[in-house]
Amino acid sequence: MQQNDFFTGRATARAIFGPFLLAAALALGLAGCATAPTAQQAPPAQVDGARLGKVVGWLKADVAANRFPGAVVLVMQDGKVLLHEAVGWADKDRGVAMATNSIHPIASSTKLVTTVAALRLFEENRLKVMAPIATYLPELANLRVARRDPAGNPTSELVAAARQPTVHDLMTHRAGFTYFFFPKNPLRDRYRELGIDRIDADDAPEMMRKLATLPLAFEPGSSFEYSIATDLLGHIIERVTGKPLDKALGELVLEPLKMRDTSFQVSGAALPRLARPFANDPDKWVFDWLDVSKPPRRFSGGAGLASTASDYARLLQMMLNEGELEGTRLLSPATVRWAMSDQIGSTRGVAHPGDGYAWNLFNPVRTQAGGPVFPGSVGDIFWGGITGPRYFMDPRQRLVGVLFLLRPSERAAVHAEFRAMVYGAMK
């Protein structure tokens, strides 16, 4: 077990949740946001170190049972590391042990990084959240949608969309785009055939040229479908900044947060630290699709980054601190509170996070205590990636949890078990 000061910054629990900021939030009409506390809330629960340490034994047992090759786990409360351990193998075939600084392809955990960068541009009035996406990506003007029959099934007839998707629709996955790997339908088949969301096939202009030939899955704003939307948000960032996404994310997020091991390609001296899946994993296609050891044809703002658990924890701690880390402010507290609040209400659809959660501007946000299959607090957020990583951040309990492993088929179940053990260690 380790316990030391880590990423504490100036935004302590008292500073964030003290009476002054609560009064300010009320004055701004933000008291209803998911992260805003009430005067009746008790202090965050203490975590029993010995009970939390059982997480390591659980992970070791699962490695021994070949549930996954290895894992890196990191748990913090109020900026202090409570647990940071590596178990198992980074590359079982070559006999390379997992280390706490092993690098993982983080897939959709990339989305939080990209959205934070977009919000920085929003605060500078360089990016208009309610603008149509064609304002920045004219290739995607005049998108069409499939007319639906009385039973609600899409037909082959295409009509003009009632309105064009906005940047906000991209952030909330209500723009009408999809992913090729969801259950088959004609539109997803075309995504697959055209390689719409492959990062090794086309550059960004060619990908968008192909995308413009396809209909939207639904009228913008009318449904939720997890999708390539954050890839498009990344390409908007490229247009707004005039820089490739690796440079833009570096300047806007990665360098200010000192996320030195986070990048779109793992190469050189860092390559031996790259964790690998089981050679016979039936979902090996995921790692071939998101091969971070090769230079991408385009930078995927939705799935393309590789990172370490400690790097990613810095990002989450910045969000927990309402936009600040170690004296460096990336976002205003008001922007963070707004971004972390429910943006979609009762809207449902494909890959919605389920009962008890809605969607904010980058991932699920808990809206009620009951419903989810794991414990947490109203206002907590979580997500992960198809390659296996999972994370959560709980403003109420001042908790950050990161679990990096490579086993797509186990990621959801492992996350639920991880959450149960962390919250089960509270006194």
Coordinates of C-alpha atoms in Angstrom, one line a residue, residues 2 18 52 62 95 197 207 240 261 268 295 302 323 353-354 398 400:
Q2 CA 1.2 3.5 -0.8
G18 CA -16.9 25.5 0.9
L52 CA -8.7 -1.4 -0.2
D62 CA -8.0 -12.9 -12.0
G95 CA 7.5 -12.5 -20.2
D197 CA -13.8 5.0 -38.2
M207 CA -12.9 10.1 -44.1
V240 CA -10.1 25.9 -35.2
D261 CA 3.3 9.5 -21.4
G268 CA 11.2 4.8 -29.4
P295 CA 1.6 6.2 -37.0
G302 CA -12.5 9.5 -30.0
G323 CA -10.5 22.8 -13.7
P353 CA -25.0 4.0 -19.9
G354 CA -28.3 2.7 -18.4
R398 CA -13.4 13.1 -3.6
V400 CA -10.5 9.0 -8.5

